[in-house]
PDB file of C-alpha atoms and ligand atoms in Angstrom:
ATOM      1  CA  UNK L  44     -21.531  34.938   3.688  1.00  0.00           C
ATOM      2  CA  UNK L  45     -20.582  32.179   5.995  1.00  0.00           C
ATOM      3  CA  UNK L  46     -20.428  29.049   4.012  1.00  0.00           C
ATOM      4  CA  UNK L  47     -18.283  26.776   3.814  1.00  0.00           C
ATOM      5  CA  UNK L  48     -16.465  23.230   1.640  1.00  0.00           C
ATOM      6  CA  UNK L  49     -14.907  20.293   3.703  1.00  0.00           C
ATOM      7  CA  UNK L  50     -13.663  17.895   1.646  1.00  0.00           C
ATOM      8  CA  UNK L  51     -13.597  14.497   3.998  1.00  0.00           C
ATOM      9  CA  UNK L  52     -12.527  11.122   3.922  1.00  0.00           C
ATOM     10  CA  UNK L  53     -14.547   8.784   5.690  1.00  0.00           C
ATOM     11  CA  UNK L  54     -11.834   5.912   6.299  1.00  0.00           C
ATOM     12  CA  UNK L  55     -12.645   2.930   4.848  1.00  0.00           C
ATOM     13  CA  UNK L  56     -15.780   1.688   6.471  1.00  0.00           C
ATOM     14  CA  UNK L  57     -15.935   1.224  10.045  1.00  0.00           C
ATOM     15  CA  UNK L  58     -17.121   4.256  12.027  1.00  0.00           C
ATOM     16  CA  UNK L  59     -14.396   3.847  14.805  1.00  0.00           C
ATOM     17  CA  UNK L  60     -12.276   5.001  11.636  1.00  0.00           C
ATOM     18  CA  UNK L  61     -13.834   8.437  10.925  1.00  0.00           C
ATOM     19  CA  UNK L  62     -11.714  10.998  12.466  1.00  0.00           C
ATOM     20  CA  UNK L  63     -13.340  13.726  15.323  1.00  0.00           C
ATOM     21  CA  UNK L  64     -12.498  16.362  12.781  1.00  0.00           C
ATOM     22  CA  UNK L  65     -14.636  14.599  10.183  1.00  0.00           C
ATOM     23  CA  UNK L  66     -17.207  14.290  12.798  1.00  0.00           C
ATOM     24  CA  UNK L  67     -17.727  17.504  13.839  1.00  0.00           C
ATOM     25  CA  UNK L  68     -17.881  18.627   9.768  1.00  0.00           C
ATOM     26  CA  UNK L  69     -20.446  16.279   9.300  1.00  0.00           C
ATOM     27  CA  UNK L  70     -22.042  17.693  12.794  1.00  0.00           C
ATOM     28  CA  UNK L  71     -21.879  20.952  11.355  1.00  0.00           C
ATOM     29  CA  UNK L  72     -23.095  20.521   7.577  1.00  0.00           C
ATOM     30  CA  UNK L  73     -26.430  21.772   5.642  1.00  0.00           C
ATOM     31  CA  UNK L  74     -25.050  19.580   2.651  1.00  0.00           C
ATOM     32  CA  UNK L  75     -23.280  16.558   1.952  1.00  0.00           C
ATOM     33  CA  UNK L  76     -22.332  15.575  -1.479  1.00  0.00           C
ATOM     34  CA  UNK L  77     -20.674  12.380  -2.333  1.00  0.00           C
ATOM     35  CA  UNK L  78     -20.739   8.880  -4.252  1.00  0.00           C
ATOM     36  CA  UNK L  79     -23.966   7.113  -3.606  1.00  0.00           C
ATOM     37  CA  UNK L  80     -22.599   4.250  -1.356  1.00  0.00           C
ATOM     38  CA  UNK L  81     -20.643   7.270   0.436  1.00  0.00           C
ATOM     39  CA  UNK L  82     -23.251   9.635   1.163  1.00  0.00           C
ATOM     40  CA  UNK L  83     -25.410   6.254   2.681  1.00  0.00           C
ATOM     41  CA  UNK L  84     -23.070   6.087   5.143  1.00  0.00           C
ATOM     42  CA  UNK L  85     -23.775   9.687   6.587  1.00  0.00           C
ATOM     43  CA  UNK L  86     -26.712   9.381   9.150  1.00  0.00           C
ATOM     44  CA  UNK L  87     -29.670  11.409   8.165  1.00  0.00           C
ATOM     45  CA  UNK L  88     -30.785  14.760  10.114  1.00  0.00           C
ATOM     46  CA  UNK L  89     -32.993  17.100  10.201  1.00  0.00           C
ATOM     47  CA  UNK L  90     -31.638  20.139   8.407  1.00  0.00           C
ATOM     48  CA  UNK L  91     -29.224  18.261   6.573  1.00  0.00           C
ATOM     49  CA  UNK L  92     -29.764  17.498   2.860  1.00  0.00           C
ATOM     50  CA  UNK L  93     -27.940  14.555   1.232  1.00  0.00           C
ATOM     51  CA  UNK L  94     -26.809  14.701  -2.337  1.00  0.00           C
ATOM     52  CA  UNK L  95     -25.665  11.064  -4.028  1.00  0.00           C
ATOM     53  CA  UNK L  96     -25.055  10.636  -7.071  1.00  0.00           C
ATOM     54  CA  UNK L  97     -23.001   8.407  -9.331  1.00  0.00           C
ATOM     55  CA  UNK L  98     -19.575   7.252  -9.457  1.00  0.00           C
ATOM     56  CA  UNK L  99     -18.347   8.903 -12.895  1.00  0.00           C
ATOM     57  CA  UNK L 100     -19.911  12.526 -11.957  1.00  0.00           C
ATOM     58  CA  UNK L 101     -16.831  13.983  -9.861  1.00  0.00           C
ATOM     59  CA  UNK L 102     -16.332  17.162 -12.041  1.00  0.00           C
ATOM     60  CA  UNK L 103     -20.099  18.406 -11.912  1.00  0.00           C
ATOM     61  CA  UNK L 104     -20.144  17.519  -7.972  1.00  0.00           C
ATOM     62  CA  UNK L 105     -17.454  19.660  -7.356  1.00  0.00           C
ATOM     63  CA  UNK L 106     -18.740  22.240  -9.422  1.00  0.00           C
ATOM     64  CA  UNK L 107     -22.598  21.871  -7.227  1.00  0.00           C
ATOM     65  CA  UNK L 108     -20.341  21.422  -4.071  1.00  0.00           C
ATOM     66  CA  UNK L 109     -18.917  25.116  -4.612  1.00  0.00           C
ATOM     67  CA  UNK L 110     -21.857  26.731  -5.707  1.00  0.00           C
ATOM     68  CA  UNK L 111     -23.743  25.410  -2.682  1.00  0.00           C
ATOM     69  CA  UNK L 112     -20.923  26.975  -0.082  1.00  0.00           C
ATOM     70  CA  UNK L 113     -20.829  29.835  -2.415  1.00  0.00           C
ATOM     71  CA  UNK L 114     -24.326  30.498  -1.921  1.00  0.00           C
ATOM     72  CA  UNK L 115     -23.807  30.144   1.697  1.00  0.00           C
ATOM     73  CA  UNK L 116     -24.397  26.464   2.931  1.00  0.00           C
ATOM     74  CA  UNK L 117     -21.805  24.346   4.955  1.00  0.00           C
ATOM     75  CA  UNK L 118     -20.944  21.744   2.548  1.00  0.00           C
ATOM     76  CA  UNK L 119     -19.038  18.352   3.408  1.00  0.00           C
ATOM     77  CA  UNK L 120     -18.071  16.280   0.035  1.00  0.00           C
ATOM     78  CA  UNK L 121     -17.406  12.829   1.589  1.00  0.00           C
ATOM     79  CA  UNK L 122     -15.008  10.435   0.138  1.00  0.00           C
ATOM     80  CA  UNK L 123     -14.125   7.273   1.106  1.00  0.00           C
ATOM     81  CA  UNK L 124     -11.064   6.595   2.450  1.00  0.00           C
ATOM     82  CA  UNK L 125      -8.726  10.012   2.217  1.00  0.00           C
ATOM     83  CA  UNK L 126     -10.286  12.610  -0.051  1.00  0.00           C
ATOM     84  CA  UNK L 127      -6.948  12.929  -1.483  1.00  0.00           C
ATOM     85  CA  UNK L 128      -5.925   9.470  -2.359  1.00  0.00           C
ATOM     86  CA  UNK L 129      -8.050   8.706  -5.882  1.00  0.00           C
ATOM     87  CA  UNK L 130     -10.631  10.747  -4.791  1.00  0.00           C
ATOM     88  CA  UNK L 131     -12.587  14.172  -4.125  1.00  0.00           C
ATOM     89  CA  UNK L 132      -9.892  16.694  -2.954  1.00  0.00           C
ATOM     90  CA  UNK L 133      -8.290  16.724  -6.724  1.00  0.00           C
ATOM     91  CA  UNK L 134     -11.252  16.834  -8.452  1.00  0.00           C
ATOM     92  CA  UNK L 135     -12.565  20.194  -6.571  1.00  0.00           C
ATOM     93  CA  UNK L 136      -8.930  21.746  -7.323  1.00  0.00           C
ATOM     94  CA  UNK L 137      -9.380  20.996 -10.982  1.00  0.00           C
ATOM     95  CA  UNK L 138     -12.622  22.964 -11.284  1.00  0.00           C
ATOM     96  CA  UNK L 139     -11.614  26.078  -8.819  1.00  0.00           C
ATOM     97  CA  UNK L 140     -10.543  28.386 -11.443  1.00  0.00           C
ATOM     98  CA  UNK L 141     -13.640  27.970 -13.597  1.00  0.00           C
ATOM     99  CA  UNK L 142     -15.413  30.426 -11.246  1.00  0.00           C
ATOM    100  CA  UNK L 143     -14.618  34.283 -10.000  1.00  0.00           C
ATOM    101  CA  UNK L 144     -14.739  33.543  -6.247  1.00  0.00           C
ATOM    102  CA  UNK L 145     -14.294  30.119  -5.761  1.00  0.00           C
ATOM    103  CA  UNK L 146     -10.785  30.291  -4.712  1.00  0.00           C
ATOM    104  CA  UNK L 147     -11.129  32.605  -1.883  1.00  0.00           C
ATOM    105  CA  UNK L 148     -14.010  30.269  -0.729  1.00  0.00           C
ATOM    106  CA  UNK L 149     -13.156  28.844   2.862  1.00  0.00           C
ATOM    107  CA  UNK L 150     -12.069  25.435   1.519  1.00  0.00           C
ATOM    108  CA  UNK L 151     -10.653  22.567   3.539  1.00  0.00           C
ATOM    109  CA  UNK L 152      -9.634  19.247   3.130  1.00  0.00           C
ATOM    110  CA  UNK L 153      -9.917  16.684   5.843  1.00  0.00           C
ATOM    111  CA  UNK L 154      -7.949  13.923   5.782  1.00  0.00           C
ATOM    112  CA  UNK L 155      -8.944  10.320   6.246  1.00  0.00           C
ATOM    113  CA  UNK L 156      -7.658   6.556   6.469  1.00  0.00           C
ATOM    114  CA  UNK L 157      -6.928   5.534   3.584  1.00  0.00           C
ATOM    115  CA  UNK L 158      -7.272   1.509   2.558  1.00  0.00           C
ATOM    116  CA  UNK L 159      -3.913   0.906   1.950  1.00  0.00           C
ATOM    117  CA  UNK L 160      -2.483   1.983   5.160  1.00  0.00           C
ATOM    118  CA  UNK L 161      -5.757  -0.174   6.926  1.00  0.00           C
ATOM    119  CA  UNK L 162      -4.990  -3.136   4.518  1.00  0.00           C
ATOM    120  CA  UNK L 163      -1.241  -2.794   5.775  1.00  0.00           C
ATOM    121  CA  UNK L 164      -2.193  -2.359   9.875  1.00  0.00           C
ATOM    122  CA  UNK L 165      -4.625  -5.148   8.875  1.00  0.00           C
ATOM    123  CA  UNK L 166      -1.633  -7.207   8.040  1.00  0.00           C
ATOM    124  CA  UNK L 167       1.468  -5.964  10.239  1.00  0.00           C
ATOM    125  CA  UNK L 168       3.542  -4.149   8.419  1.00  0.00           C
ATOM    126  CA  UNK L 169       3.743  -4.816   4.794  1.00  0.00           C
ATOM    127  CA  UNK L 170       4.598  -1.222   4.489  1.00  0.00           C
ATOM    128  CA  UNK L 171       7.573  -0.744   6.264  1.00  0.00           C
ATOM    129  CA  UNK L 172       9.922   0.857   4.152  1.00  0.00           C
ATOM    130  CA  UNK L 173       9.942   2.534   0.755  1.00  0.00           C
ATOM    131  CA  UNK L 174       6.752   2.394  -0.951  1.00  0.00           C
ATOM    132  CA  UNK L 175       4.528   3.681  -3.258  1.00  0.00           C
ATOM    133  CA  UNK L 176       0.211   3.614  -4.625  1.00  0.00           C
ATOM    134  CA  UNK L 177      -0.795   3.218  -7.986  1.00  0.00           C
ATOM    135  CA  UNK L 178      -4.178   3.495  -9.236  1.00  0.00           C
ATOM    136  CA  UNK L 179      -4.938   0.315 -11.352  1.00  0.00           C
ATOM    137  CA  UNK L 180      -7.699   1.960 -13.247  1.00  0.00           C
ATOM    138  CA  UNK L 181      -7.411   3.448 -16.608  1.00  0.00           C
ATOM    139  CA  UNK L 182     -10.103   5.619 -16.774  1.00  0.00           C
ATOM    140  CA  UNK L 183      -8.011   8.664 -16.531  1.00  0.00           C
ATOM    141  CA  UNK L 184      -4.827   7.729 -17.813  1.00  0.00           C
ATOM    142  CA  UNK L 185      -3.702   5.267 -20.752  1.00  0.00           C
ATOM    143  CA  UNK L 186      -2.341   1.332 -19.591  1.00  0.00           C
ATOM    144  CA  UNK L 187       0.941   2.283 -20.945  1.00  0.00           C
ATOM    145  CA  UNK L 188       1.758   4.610 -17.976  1.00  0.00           C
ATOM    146  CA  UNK L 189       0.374   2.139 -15.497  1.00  0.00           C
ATOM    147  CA  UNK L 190       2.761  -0.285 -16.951  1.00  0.00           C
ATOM    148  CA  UNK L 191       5.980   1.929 -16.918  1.00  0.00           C
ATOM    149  CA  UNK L 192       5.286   2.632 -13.702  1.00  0.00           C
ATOM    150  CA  UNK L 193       4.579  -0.643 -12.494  1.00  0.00           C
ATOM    151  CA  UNK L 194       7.745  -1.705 -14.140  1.00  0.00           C
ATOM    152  CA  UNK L 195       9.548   1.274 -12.661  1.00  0.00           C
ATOM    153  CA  UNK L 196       8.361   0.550  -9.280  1.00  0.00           C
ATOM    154  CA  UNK L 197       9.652  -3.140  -9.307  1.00  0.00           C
ATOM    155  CA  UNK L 198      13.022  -2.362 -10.618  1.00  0.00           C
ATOM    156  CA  UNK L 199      13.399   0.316  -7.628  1.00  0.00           C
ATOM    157  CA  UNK L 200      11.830  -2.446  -5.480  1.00  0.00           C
ATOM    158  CA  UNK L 201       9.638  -0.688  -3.995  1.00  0.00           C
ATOM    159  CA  UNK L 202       6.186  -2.248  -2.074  1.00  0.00           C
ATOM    160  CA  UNK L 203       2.973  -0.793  -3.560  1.00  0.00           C
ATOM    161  CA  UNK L 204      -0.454  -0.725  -3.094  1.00  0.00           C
ATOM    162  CA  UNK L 205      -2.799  -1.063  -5.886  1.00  0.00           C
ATOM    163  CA  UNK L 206      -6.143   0.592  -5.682  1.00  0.00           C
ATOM    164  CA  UNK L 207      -8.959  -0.030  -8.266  1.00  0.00           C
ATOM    165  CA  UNK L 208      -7.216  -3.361  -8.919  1.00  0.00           C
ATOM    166  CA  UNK L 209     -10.106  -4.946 -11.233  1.00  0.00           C
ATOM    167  CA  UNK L 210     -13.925  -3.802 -12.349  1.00  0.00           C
ATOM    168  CA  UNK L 211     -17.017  -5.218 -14.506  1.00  0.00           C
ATOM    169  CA  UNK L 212     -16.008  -2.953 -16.908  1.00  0.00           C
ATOM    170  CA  UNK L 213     -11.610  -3.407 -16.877  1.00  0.00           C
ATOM    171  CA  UNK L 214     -11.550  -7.563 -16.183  1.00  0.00           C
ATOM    172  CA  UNK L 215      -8.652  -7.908 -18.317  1.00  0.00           C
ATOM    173  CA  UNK L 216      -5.798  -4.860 -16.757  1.00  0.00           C
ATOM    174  CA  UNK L 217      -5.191  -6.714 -13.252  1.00  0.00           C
ATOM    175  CA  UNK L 218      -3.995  -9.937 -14.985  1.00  0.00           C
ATOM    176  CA  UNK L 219      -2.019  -7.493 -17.112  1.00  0.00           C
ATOM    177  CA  UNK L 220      -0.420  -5.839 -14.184  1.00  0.00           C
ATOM    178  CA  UNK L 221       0.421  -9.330 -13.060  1.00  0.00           C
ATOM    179  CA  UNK L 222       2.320 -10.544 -15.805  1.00  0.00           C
ATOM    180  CA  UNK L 223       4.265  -7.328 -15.823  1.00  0.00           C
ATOM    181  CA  UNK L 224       5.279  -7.906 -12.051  1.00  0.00           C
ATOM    182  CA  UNK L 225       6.136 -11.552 -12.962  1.00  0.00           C
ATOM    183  CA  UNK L 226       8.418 -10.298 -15.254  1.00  0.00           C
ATOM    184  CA  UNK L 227      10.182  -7.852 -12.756  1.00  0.00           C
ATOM    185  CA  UNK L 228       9.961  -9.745  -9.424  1.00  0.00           C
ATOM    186  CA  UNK L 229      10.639 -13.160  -7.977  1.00  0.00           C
ATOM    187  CA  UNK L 230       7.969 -15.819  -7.629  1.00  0.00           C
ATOM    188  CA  UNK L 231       7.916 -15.988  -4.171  1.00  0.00           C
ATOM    189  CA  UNK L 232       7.140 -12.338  -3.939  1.00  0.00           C
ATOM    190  CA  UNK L 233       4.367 -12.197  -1.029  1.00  0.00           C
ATOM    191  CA  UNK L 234       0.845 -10.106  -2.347  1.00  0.00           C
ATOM    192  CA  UNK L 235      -1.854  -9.206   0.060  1.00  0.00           C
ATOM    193  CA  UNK L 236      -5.326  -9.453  -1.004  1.00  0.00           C
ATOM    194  CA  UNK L 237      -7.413  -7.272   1.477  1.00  0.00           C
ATOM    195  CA  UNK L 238     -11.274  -7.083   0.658  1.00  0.00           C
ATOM    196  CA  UNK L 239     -13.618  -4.850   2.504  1.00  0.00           C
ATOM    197  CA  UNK L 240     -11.465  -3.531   4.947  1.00  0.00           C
ATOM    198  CA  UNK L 241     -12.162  -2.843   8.596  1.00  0.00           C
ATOM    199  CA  UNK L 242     -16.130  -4.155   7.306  1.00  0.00           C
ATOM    200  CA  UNK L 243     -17.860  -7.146   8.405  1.00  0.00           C
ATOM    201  CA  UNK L 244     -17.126  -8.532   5.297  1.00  0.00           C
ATOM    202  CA  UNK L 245     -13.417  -8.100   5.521  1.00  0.00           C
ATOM    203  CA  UNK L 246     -10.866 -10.623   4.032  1.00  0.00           C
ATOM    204  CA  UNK L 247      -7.385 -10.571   3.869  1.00  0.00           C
ATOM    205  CA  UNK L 248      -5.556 -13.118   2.173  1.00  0.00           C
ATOM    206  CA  UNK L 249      -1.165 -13.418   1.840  1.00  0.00           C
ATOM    207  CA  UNK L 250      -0.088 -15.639  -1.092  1.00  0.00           C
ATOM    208  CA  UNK L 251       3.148 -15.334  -3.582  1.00  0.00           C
ATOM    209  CA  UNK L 252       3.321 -13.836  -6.987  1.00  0.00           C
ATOM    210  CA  UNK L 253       3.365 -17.233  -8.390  1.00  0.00           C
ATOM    211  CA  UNK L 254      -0.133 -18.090  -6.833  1.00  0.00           C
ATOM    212  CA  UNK L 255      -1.843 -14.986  -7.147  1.00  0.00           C
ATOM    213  CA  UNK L 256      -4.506 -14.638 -10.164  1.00  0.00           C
ATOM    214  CA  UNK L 257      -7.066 -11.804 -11.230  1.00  0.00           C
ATOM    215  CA  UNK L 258     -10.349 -13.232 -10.050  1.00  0.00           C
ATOM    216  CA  UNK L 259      -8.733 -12.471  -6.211  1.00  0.00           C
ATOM    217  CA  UNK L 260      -9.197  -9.306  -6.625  1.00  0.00           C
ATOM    218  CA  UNK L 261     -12.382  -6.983  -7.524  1.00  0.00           C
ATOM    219  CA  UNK L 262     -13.545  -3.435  -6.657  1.00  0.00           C
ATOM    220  CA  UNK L 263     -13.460  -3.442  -3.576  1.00  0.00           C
ATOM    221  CA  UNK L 264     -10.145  -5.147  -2.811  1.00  0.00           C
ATOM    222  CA  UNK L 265      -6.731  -3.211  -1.972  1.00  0.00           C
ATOM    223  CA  UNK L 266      -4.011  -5.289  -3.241  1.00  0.00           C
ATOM    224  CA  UNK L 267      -0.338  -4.892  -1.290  1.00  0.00           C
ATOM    225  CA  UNK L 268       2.992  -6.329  -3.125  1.00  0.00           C
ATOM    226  CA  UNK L 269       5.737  -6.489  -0.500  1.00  0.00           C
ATOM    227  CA  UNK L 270       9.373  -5.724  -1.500  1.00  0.00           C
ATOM    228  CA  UNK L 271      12.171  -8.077  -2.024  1.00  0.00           C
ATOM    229  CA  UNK L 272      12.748  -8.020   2.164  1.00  0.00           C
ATOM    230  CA  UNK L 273       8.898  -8.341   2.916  1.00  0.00           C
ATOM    231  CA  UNK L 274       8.414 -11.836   4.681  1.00  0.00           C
ATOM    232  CA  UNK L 275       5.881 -13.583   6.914  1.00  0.00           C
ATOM    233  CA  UNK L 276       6.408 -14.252  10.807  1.00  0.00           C
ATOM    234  CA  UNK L 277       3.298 -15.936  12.442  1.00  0.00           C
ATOM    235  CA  UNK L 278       0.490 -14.831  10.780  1.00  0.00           C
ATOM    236  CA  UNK L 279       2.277 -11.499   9.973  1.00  0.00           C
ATOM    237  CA  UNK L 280       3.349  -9.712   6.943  1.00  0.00           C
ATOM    238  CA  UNK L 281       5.888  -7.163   7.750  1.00  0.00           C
ATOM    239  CA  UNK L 282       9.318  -5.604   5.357  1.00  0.00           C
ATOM    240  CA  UNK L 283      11.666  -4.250   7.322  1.00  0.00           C
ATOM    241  CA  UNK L 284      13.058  -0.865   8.196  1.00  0.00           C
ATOM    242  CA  UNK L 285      16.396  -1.181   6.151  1.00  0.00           C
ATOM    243  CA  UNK L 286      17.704  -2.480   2.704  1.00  0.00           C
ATOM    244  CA  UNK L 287      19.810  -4.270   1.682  1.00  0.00           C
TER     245      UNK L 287
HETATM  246  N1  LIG T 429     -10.026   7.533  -1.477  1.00  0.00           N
HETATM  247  C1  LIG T 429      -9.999   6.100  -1.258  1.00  0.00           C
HETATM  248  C2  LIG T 429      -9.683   5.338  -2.531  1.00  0.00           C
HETATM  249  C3  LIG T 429     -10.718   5.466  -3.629  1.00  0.00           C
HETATM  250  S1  LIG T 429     -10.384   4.447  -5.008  1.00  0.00           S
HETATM  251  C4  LIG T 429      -9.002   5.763  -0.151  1.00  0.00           C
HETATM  252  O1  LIG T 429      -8.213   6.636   0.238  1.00  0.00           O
HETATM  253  O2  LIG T 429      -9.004   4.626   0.324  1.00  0.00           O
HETATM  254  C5  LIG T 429     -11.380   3.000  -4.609  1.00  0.00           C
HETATM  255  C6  LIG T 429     -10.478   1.816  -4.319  1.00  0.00           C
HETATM  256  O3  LIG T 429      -9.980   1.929  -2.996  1.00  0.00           O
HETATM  257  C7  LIG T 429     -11.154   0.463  -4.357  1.00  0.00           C
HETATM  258  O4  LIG T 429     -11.243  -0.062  -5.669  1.00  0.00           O
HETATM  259  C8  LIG T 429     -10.212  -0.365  -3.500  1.00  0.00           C
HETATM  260  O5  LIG T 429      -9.038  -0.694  -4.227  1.00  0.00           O
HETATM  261  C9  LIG T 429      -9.805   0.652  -2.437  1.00  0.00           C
HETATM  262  N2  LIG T 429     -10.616   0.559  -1.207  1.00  0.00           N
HETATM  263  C10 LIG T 429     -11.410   1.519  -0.694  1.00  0.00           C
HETATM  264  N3  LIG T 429     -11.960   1.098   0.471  1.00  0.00           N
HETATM  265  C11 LIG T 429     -11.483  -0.142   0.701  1.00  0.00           C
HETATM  266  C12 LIG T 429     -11.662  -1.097   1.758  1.00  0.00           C
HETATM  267  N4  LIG T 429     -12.441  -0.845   2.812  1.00  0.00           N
HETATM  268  N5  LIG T 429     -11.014  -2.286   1.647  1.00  0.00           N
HETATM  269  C13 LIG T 429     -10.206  -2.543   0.597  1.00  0.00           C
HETATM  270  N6  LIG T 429     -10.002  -1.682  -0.420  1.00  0.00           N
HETATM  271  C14 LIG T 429     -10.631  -0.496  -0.367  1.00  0.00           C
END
């Protein structure tokens, strides 16, 4: 029994972005699983069989995932990003113990570039001291822990990055988070707005708490709030190394 789960993070987008180690899984694999725009990504070869499927089905693709090296095949799940950031690497974990065997399984996770640290290179250095990611979406947890910790966040002044900042299906939650940051931070506050990153249809935008509004962000933007200290120099956003 030689098979074998990576769990990867493709970066998020460009190629130049995937790390060798990713490669060479990828180089290796009989299987990759993933979401659909994910798994088009992954070049197709002979002797390599491509699995999408869709967005809400994490559970039963780790569960297939598993099976699949279980039964012997080198398996890569591909997430965007790092697999561990929102992603894949959690969602295999949750499902481990459902099976006799699975743990012992040679599992690895392969890390990845994830969009708010290429949003923040993108920018300068946005993220240069404390700071901390929270995951807009509440699809998995209720809004009143992604306000508390919103809230929480601001008083402790840290930066954050926001992933899953606004969908089809949650329009109203990133105008929410904004009015809860108005209330905790100063106007001038800067926000980045980075769309697409490291894509050809990458844009980054800087503006101040005061100007920023919900329709500048959507599913596939990574928004950054600086901290108190995070200021512009050029056409730089950096927050320095020490507090106040
Ligand atoms: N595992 C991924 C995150 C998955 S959650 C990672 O580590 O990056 C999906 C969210 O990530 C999107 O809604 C968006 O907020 C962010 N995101 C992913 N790729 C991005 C990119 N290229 N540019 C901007 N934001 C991105």
């Amino acid at each position: 029994m030689s098979g074998w789960l990576a769990i990867a993070g493709l970066g998020p987008g460009d190629d130049a972005l995937i790390t060798p180690e990713v490669s060479a899984a990828l180089a290796q694999a009989s299987d990759v699983l993933g979401y659909i725009p994910y798994v088009a990504r992954i070049a197709p070869r002979p002797g390599l069989a491509l699995h999408p499927s869709d967005n809400r089905a994490e559970l039963d693709r780790a569960r297939q995932a598993l099976r699949r090296a279980q039964a012997g095949g080198k398996v890569v799940i591909v997430s965007s990003g790092d697999p561990g950031v929102f992603a894949m690497a959690a969602a295999v974990f949750e499902v481990l113990a459902e099976e006799p065997g699975w743990a012992e399984l040679d599992i690895r996770v392969l890390p990845g570039i994830t969009a708010m640290l290429a949003a923040a290179a993108k920018a300068g250095a946005p993220l240069g001291h404390d700071f901390c990611a929270i995951n807009l979406s509440d699809n998995l947890k209720p809004w009143p822990v992604i306000e508390k910790r919103l809230r929480l966040a601001a008083q402790a002044d840290f930066a954050m990055g926001f992933y899953n900042p606004r969908s089809k299906s949650r329009p109203e939650g990133f105008g929410r988070a904004l009015s809860v940051l108005r209330e905790e931070c100063a106007p001038g506050r800067l926000v980045i707005f980075a769309r697409a990153v490291s894509t050809p249809e990458e844009r980054i935008s800087v503006v101040t708490l005061s100007e920023a509004t919900p329709e500048m962000a959507d599913m596939r933007t990574i928004v950054l709030l600086g901290n108190s200290q995070t200021r512009r120099v050029g056409r730089f956003v950096y927050t320095p190394r020490s507090a106040p």
